[in-house]
mmCIF file of C-alpha atoms in Angstrom:
data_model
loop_
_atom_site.group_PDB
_atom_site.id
_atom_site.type_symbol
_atom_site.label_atom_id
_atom_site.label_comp_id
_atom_site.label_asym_id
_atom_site.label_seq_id
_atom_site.Cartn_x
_atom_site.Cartn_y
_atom_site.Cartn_z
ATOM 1 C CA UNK A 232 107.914 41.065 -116.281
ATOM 2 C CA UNK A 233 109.046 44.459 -114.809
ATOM 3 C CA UNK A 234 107.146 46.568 -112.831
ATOM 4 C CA UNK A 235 107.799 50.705 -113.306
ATOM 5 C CA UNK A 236 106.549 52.236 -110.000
ATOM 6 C CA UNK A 237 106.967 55.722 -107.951
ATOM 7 C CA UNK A 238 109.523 55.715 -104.835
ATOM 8 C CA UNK A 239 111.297 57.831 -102.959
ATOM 9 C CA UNK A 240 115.440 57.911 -103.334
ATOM 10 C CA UNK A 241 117.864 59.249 -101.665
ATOM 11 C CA UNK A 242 121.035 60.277 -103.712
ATOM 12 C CA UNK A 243 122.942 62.353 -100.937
ATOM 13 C CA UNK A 244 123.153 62.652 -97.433
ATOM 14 C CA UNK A 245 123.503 65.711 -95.516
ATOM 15 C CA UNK A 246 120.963 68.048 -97.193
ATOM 16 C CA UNK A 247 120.612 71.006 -95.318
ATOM 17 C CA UNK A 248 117.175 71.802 -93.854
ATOM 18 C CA UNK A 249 114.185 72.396 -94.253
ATOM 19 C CA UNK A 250 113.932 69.301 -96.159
ATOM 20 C CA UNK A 251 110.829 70.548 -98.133
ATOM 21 C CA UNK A 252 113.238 73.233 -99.453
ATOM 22 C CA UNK A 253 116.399 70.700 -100.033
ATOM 23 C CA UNK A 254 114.332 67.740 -101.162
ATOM 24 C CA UNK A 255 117.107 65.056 -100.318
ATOM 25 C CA UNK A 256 114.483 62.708 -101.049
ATOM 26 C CA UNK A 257 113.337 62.412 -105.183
ATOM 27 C CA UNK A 258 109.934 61.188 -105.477
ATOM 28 C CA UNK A 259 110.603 59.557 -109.216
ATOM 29 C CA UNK A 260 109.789 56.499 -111.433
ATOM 30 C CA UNK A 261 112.138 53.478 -111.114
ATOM 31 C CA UNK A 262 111.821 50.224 -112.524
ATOM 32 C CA UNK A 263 111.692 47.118 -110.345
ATOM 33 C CA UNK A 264 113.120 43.716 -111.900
ATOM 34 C CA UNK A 265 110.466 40.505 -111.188
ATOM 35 C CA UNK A 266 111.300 38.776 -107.973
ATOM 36 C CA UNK A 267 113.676 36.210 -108.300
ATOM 37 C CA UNK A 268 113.992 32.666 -106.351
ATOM 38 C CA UNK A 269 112.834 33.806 -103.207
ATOM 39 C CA UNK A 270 111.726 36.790 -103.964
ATOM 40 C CA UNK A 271 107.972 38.748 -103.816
ATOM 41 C CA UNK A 272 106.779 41.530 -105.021
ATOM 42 C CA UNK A 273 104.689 43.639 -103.150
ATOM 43 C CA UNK A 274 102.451 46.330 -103.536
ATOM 44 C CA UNK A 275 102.952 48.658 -100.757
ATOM 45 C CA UNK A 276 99.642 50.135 -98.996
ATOM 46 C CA UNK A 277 101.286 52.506 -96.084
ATOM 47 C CA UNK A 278 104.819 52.952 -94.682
ATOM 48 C CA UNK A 279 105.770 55.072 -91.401
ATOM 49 C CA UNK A 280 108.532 57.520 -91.182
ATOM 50 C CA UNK A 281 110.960 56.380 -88.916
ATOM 51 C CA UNK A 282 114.160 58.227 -87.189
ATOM 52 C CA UNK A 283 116.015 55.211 -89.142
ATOM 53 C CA UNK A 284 115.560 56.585 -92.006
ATOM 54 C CA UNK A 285 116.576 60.138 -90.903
ATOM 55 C CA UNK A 286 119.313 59.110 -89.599
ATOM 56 C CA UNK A 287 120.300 58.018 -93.325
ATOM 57 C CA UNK A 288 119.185 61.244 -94.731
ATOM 58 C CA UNK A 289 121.470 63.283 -92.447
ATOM 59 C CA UNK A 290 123.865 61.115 -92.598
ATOM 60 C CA UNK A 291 124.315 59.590 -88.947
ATOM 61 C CA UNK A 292 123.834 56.281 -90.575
ATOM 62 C CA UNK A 293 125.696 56.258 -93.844
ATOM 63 C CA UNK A 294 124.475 53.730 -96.082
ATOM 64 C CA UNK A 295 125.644 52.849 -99.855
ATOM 65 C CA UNK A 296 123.787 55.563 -102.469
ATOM 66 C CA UNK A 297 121.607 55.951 -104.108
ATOM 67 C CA UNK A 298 119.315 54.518 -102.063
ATOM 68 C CA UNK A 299 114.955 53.905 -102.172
ATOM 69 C CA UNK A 300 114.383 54.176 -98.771
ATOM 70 C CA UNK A 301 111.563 52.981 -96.273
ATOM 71 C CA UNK A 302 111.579 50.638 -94.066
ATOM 72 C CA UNK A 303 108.171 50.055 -91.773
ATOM 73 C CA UNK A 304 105.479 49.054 -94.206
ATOM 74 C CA UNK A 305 102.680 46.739 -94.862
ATOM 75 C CA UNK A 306 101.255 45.987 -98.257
ATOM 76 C CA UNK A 307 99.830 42.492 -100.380
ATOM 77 C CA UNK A 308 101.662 39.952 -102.619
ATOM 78 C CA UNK A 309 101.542 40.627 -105.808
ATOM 79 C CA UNK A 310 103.637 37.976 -106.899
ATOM 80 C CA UNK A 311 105.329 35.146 -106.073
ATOM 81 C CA UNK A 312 109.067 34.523 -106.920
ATOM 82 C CA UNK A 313 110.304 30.929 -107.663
ATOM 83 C CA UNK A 314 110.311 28.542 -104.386
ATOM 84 C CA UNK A 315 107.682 30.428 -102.836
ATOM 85 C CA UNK A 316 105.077 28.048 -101.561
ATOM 86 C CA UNK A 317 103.855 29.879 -98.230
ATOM 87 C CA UNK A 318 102.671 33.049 -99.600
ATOM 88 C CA UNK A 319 99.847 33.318 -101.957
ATOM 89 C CA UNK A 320 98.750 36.325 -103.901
ATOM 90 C CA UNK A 321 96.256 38.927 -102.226
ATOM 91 C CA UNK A 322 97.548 37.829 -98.665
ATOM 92 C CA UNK A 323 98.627 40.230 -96.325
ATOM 93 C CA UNK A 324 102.194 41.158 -95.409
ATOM 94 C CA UNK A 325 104.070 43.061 -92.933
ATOM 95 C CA UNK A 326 107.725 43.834 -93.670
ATOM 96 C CA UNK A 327 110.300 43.318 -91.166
ATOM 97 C CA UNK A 328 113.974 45.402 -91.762
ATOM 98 C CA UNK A 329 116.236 42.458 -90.833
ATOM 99 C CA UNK A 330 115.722 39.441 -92.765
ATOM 100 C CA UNK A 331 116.743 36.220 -91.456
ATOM 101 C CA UNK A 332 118.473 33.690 -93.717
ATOM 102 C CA UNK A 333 117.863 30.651 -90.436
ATOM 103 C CA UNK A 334 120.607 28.674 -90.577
ATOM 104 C CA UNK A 335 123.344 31.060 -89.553
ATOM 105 C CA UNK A 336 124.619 30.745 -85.767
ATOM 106 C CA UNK A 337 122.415 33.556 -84.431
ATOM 107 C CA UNK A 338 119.476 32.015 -86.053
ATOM 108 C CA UNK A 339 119.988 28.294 -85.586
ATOM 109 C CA UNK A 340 120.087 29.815 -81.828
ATOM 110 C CA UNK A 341 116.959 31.520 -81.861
ATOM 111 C CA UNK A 342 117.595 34.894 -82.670
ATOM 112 C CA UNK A 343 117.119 35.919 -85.886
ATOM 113 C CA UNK A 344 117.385 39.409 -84.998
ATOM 114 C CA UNK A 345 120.952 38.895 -85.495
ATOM 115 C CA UNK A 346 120.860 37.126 -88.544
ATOM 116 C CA UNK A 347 124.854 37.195 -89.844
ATOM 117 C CA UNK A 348 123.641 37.262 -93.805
ATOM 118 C CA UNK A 349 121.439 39.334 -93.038
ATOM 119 C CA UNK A 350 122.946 42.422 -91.483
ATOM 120 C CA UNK A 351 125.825 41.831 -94.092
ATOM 121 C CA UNK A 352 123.157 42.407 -97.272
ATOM 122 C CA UNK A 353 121.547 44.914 -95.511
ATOM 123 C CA UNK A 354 124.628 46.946 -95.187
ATOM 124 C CA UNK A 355 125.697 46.548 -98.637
ATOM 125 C CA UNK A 356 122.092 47.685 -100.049
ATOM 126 C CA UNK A 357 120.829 44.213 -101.119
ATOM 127 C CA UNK A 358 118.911 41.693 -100.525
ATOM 128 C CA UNK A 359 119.004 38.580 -98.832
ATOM 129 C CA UNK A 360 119.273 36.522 -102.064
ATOM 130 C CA UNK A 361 122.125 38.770 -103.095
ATOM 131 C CA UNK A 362 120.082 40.732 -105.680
ATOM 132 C CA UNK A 363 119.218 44.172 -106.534
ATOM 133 C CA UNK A 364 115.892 44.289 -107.656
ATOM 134 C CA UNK A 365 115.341 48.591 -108.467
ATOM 135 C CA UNK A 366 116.882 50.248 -111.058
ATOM 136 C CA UNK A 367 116.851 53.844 -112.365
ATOM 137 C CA UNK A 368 117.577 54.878 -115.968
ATOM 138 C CA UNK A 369 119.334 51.341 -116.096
ATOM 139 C CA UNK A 370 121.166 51.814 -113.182
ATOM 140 C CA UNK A 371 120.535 49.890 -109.679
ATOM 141 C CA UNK A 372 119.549 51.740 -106.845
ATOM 142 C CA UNK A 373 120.625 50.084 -103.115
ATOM 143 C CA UNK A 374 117.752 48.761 -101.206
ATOM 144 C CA UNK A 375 117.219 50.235 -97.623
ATOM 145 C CA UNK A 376 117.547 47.569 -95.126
ATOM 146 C CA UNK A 377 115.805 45.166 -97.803
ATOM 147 C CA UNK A 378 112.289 46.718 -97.878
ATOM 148 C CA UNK A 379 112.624 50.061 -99.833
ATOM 149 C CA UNK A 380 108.959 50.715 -98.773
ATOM 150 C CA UNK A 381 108.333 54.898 -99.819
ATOM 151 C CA UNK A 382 107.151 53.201 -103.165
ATOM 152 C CA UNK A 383 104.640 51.985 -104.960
ATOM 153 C CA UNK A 384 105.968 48.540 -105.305
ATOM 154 C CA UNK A 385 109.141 46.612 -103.769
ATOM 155 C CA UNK A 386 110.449 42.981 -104.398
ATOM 156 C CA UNK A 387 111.617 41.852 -101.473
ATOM 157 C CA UNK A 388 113.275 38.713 -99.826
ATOM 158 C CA UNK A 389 110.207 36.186 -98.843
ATOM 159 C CA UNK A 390 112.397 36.292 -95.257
ATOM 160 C CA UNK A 391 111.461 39.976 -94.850
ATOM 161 C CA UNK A 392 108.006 39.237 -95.141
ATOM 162 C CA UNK A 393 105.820 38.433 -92.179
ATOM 163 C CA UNK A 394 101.599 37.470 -93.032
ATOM 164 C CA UNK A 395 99.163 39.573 -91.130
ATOM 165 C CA UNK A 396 95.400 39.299 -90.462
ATOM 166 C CA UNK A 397 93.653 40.901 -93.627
ATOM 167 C CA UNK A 398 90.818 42.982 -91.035
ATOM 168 C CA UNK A 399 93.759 45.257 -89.735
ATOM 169 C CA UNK A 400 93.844 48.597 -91.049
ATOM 170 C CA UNK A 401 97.751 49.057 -93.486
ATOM 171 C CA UNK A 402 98.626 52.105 -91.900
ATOM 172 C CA UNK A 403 98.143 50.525 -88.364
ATOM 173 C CA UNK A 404 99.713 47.128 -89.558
ATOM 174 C CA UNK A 405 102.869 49.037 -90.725
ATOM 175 C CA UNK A 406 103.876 50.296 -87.436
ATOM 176 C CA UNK A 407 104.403 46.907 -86.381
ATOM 177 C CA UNK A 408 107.104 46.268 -88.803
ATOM 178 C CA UNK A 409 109.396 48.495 -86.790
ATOM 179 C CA UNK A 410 107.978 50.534 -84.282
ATOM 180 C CA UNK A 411 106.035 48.057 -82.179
ATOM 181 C CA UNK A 412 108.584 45.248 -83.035
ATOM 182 C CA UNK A 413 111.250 47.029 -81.514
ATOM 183 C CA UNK A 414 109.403 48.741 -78.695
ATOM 184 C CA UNK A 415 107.476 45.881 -77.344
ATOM 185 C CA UNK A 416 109.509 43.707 -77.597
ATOM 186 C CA UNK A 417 112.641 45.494 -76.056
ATOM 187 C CA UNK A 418 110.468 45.595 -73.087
ATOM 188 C CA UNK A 419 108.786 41.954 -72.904
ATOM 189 C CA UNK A 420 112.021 40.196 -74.925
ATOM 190 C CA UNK A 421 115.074 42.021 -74.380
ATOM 191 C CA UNK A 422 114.289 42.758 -70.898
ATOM 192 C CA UNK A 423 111.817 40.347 -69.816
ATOM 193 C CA UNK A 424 110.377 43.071 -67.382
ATOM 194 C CA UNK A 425 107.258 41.098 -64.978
ATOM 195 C CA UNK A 426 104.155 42.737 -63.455
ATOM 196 C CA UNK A 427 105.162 44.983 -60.600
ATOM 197 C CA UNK A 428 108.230 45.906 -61.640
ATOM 198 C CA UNK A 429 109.441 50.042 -62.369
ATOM 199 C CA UNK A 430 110.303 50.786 -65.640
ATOM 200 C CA UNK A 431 111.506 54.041 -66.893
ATOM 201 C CA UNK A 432 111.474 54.820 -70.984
ATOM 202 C CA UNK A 433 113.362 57.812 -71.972
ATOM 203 C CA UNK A 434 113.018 59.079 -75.663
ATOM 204 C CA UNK A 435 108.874 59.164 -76.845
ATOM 205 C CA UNK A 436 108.811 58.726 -80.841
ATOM 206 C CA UNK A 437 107.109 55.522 -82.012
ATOM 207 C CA UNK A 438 109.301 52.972 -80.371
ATOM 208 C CA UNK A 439 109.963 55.060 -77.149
ATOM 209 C CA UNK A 440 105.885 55.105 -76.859
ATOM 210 C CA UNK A 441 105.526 51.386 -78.042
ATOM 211 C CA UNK A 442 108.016 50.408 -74.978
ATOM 212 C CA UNK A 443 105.167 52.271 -72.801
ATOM 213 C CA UNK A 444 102.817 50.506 -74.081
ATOM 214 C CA UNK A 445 104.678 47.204 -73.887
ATOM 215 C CA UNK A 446 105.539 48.360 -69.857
ATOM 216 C CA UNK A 447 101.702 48.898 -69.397
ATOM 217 C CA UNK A 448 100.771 45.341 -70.912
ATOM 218 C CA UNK A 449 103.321 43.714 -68.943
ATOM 219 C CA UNK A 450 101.556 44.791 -65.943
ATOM 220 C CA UNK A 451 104.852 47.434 -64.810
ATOM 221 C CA UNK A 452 104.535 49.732 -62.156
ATOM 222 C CA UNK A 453 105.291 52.407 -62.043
ATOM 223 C CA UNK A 454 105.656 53.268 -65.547
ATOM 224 C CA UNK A 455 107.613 56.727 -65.849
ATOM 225 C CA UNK A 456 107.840 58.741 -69.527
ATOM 226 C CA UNK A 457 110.815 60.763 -69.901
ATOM 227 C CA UNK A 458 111.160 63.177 -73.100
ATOM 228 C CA UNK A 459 111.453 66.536 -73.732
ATOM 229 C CA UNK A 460 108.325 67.556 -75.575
ATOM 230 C CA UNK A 461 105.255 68.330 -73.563
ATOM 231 C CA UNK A 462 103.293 67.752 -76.238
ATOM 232 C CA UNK A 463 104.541 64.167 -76.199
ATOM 233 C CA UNK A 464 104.366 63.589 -72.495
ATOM 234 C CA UNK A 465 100.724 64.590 -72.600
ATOM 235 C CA UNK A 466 100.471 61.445 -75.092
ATOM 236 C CA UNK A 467 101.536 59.138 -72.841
ATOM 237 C CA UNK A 468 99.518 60.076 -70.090
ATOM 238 C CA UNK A 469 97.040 59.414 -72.247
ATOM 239 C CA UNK A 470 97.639 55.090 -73.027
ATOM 240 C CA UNK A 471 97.398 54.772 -69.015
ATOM 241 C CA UNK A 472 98.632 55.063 -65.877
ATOM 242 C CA UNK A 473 101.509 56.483 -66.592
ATOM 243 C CA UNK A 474 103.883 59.230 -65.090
ATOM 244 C CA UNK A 475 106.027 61.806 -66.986
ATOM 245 C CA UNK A 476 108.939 63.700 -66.388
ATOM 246 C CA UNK A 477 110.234 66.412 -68.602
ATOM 247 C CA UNK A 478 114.124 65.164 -69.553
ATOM 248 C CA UNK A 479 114.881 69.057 -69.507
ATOM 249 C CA UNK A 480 114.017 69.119 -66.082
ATOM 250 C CA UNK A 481 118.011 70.049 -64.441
ATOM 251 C CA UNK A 482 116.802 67.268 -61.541
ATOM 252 C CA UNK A 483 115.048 64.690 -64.095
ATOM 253 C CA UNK A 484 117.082 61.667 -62.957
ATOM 254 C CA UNK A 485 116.739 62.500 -59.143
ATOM 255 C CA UNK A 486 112.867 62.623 -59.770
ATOM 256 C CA UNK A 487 112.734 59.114 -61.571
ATOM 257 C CA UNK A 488 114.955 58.150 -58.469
ATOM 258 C CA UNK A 489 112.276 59.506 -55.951
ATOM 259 C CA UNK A 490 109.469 57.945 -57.675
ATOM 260 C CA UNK A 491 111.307 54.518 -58.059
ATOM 261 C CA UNK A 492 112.709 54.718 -54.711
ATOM 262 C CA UNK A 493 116.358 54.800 -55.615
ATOM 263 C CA UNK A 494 116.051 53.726 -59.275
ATOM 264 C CA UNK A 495 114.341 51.878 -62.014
ATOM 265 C CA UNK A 496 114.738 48.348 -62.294
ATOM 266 C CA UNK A 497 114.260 48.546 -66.016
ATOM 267 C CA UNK A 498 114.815 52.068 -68.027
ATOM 268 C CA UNK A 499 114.392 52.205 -71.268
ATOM 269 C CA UNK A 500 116.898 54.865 -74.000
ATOM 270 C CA UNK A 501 114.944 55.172 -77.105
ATOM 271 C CA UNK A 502 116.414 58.645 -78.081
ATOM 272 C CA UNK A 503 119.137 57.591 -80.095
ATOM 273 C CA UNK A 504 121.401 60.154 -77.260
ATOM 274 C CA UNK A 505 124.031 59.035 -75.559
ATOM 275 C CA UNK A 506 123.015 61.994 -73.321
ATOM 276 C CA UNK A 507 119.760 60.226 -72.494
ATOM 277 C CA UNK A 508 121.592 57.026 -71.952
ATOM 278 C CA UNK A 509 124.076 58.386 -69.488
ATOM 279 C CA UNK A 510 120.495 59.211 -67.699
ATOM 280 C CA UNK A 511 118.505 56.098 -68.206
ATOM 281 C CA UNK A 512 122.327 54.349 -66.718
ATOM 282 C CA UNK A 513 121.839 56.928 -63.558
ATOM 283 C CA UNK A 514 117.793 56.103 -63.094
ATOM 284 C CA UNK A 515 118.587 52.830 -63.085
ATOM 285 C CA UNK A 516 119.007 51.194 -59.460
ATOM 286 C CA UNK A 517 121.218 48.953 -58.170
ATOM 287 C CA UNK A 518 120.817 45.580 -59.715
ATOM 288 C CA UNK A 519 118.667 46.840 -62.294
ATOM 289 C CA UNK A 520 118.798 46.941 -65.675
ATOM 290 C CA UNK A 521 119.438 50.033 -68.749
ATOM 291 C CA UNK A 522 118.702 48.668 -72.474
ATOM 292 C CA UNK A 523 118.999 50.834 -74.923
ATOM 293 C CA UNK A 524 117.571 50.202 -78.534
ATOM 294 C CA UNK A 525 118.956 53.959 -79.865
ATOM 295 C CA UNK A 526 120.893 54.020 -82.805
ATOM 296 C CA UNK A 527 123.594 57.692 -82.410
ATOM 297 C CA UNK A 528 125.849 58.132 -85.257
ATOM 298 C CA UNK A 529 128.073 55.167 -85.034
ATOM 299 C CA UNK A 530 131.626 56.995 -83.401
ATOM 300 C CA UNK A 531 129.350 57.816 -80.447
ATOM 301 C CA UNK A 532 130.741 56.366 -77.365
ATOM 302 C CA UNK A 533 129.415 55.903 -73.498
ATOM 303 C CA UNK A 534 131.728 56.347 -70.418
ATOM 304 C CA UNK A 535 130.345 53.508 -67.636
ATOM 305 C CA UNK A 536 131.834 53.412 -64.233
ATOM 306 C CA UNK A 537 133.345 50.444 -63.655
ATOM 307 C CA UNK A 538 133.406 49.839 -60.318
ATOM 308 C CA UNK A 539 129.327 50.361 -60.157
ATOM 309 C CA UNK A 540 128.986 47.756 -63.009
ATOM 310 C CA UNK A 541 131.138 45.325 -60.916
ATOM 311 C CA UNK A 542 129.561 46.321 -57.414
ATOM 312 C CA UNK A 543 126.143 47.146 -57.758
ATOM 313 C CA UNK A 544 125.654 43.892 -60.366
ATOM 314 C CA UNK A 545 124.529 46.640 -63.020
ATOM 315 C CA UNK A 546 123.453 45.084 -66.361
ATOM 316 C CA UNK A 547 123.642 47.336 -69.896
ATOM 317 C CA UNK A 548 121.595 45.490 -72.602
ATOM 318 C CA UNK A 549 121.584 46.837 -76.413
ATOM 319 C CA UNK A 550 118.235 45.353 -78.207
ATOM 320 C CA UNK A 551 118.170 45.180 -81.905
ATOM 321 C CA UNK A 552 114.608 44.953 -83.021
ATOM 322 C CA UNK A 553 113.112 43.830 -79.960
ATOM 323 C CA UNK A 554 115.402 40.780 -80.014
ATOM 324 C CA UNK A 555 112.488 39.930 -81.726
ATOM 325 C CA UNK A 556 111.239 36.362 -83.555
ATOM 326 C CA UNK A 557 108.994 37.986 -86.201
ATOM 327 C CA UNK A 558 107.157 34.916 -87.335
ATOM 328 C CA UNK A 559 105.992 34.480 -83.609
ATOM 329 C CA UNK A 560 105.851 38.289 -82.627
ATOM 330 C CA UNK A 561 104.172 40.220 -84.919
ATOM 331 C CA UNK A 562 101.075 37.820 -84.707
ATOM 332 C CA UNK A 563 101.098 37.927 -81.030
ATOM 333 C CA UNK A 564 101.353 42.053 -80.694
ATOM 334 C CA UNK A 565 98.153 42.341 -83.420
ATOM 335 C CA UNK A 566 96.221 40.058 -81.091
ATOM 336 C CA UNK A 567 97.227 42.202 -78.390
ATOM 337 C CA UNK A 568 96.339 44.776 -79.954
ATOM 338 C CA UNK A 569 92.697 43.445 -81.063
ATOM 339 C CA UNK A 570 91.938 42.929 -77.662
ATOM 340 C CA UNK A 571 92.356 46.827 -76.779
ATOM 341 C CA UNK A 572 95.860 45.536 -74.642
ATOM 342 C CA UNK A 573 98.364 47.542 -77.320
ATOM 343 C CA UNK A 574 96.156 50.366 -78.388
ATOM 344 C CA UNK A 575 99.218 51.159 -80.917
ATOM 345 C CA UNK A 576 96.618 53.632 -83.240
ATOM 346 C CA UNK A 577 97.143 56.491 -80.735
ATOM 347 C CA UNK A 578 100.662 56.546 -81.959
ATOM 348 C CA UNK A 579 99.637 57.485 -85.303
ATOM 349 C CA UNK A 580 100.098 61.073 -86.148
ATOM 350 C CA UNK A 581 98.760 61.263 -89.053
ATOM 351 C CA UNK A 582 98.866 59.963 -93.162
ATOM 352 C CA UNK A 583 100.159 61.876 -95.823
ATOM 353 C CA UNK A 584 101.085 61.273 -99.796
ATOM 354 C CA UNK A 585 104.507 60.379 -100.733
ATOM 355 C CA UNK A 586 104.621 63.602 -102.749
ATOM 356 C CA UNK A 587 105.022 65.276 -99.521
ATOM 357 C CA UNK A 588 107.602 62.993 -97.649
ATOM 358 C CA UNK A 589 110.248 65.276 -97.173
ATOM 359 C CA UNK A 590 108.101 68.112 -95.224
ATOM 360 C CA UNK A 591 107.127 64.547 -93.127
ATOM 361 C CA UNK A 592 110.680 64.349 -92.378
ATOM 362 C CA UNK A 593 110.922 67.771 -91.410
ATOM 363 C CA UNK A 594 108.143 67.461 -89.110
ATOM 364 C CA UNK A 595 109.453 63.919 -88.072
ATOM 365 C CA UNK A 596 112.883 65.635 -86.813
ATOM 366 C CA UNK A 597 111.363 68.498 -85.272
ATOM 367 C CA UNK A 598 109.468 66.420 -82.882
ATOM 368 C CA UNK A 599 106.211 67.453 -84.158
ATOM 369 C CA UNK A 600 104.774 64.678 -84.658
ATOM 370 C CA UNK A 601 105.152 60.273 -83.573
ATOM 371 C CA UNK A 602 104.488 58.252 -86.544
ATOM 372 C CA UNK A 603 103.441 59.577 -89.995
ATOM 373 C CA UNK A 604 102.352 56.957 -92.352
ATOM 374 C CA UNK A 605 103.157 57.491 -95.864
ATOM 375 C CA UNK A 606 100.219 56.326 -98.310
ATOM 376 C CA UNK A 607 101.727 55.610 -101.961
ATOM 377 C CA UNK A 608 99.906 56.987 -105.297
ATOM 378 C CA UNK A 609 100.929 54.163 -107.500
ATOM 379 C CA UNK A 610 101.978 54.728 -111.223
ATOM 380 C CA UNK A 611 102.790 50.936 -112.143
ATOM 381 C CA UNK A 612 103.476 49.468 -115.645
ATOM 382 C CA UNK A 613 103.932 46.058 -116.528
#
């Protein structure tokens, strides 16, 4: 039976802004088929605003249209698609953005971050199975990175779906989806940084600050904050013993230099610049290591010398999600969390109705504000 629900679509890129004037996203009723084999439908509780999905609205990241976006979300099963034996309804889910089909290469290999199928539906606006699932005035409407979370409701591919201990709050569980996935785990997966190590993070939004937080359970030292807002800085002083630099600063790099005594051995772009990874490449010392998990529009290219690669044994890492295992990861960043390790609530800026999602992405792309959690008003009919 299908499933008529409220959720926000994106029909052209580029708007001009302020969003809350332009409106590039149209809060409207679509109608979602059943979930197929392999499929579940799921009634979506809170989903944050992410610079992914900006980066789609202004086009940086052009994606097939029209498009319900949203794409770091938690919600429960509502029902259960043929072959589904793992899930049951009323259980708790988080959504993760890459599915992972695991038998392709990458996956058979342990890394379902890279998942071949995956990446390949997600760029065409399906999901996994192949299907689209939303459809408006008869039409289908692409699926964003197979979640389509600002909604009411959103079928989704059982292998986008990771269970979650009921006692944690939605809007907290829903950073994890993205945020914390990719934050954390760029730091304690992609990197494998140890206790005593320097790291340097450039770029504060929600995964810039969840690589803090990952550098601070990981038992780095020091731990240096780079960004441009003050406002932001001051936030990070705040999860621990941490030490900030303003990126506008004309000698930022030679001060993360002085405090690491010649460089970082781990920094940390989460700006989405290639600016700010030319810098995190320069704080880096000799030997060390620069991952970046920034997405710029896709012609944007970085000039490395060489000869420093080569002769200081330099090592430039991209991380995609964390280079995450979702199944295994997710469950162990809530526990870390519980236990007062991850305190990944103080990224939370603050929750608003979908009704006013595209004056969140304003204040999303002005830097105003970390992670705003959208909470749906359902209007569902069977």
């Amino acid at each position: 039976m299908s499933t008529q629900t409220r959720a926000a679509v994106l029909s052209t890129m580029g708007a001009s802004h302020p969003y809350a004037d332009s409106r590039p996203l149209s809060v409207e009723t679509v109608t979602l088929d059943p979930p197929g084999p392999g499929e579940v439908l799921v009634a979506i509780k809170a989903a944050g605003l992410c610079h992914s999905d900006l980066s789609v609205i202004n086009g940086d990241r052009p994606r097939p249209l029209p498009m319900a976006l949203g794409h770091e979300a938690a919600g429960v099963v509502e029902a259960l698609g043929e072959g589904v034996t793992d899930l049951a309804i009323g259980d708790h889910v988080v959504m993760v953005f890459m599915p992972s089909c695991g038998h392709c290469a990458p996956c058979a290999g342990g890394r379902p971050a890279l998942c071949e199928p995956g990446a390949a539906a997600n760029g065409r606006g399906e999901l996994l199975t192949g299907a689209r699932r939303i459809f408006r005035e008869g039409e289908p409407v692409n699926h964003h990175l197979g979640c389509s979370a600002f909604a009411g409701h959103a079928v989704v591919s059982r292998r986008s779906l990771v269970k979650i201990d009921p006692a944690l709050s939605f809007e907290e569980a829903a950073l994890f989806g993205c945020a914390v996935l990719t934050g954390v785990g760029a730091v304690v997966n992609t990197a494998q940084v140890r206790a005593g190590q320097s790291v340097v993070v450039i770029g504060l939004g929600g995964v810039g600050l969840s690589s803090v937080l990952g550098a601070l359970a990981s038992g780095a030292s020091p731990v240096i904050a780079v960004d441009l807002s003050e406002e932001k800085l001051a936030l990070a002083r705040t999860l621990g013993p941490v030490v900030t630099v303003n990126g506008a600063d004309p000698d930022a790099v030679d001060q993360v230099r002085a405090l690491t005594n010649g460089g970082a051995d781990f920094a940390f772009e989460m700006a989405g610049s290639v600016r700010a990874l030319d810098n995190a490449w320069k704080m880096t010392r000799r030997g060390g290591t620069t991952v970046t998990a920034g997405l710029p529009p896709p012609e944007a290219a970085l000039a490395v010398n060489v000869v420093s690669l080569v002769g200081e044994e330099r090592t430039l890492k991209g991380s995609y999600i964390g280079t995450c295992v979702p199944s295994r990861d997710i469950p162990r960043y809530v526990a870390l969390y519980r236990q007062g390790r991850l305190p990944v609530d103080r990224l939370m800026s603050g929750v608003i109705p979908l009704d006013d999602i595209n004056a969140g992405f304003d204040r999303l792309h002005a830097g105003e504000v970390v992670r705003l959690v959208v909470r749906p008003q359902r209007l569902e009919t069977r």
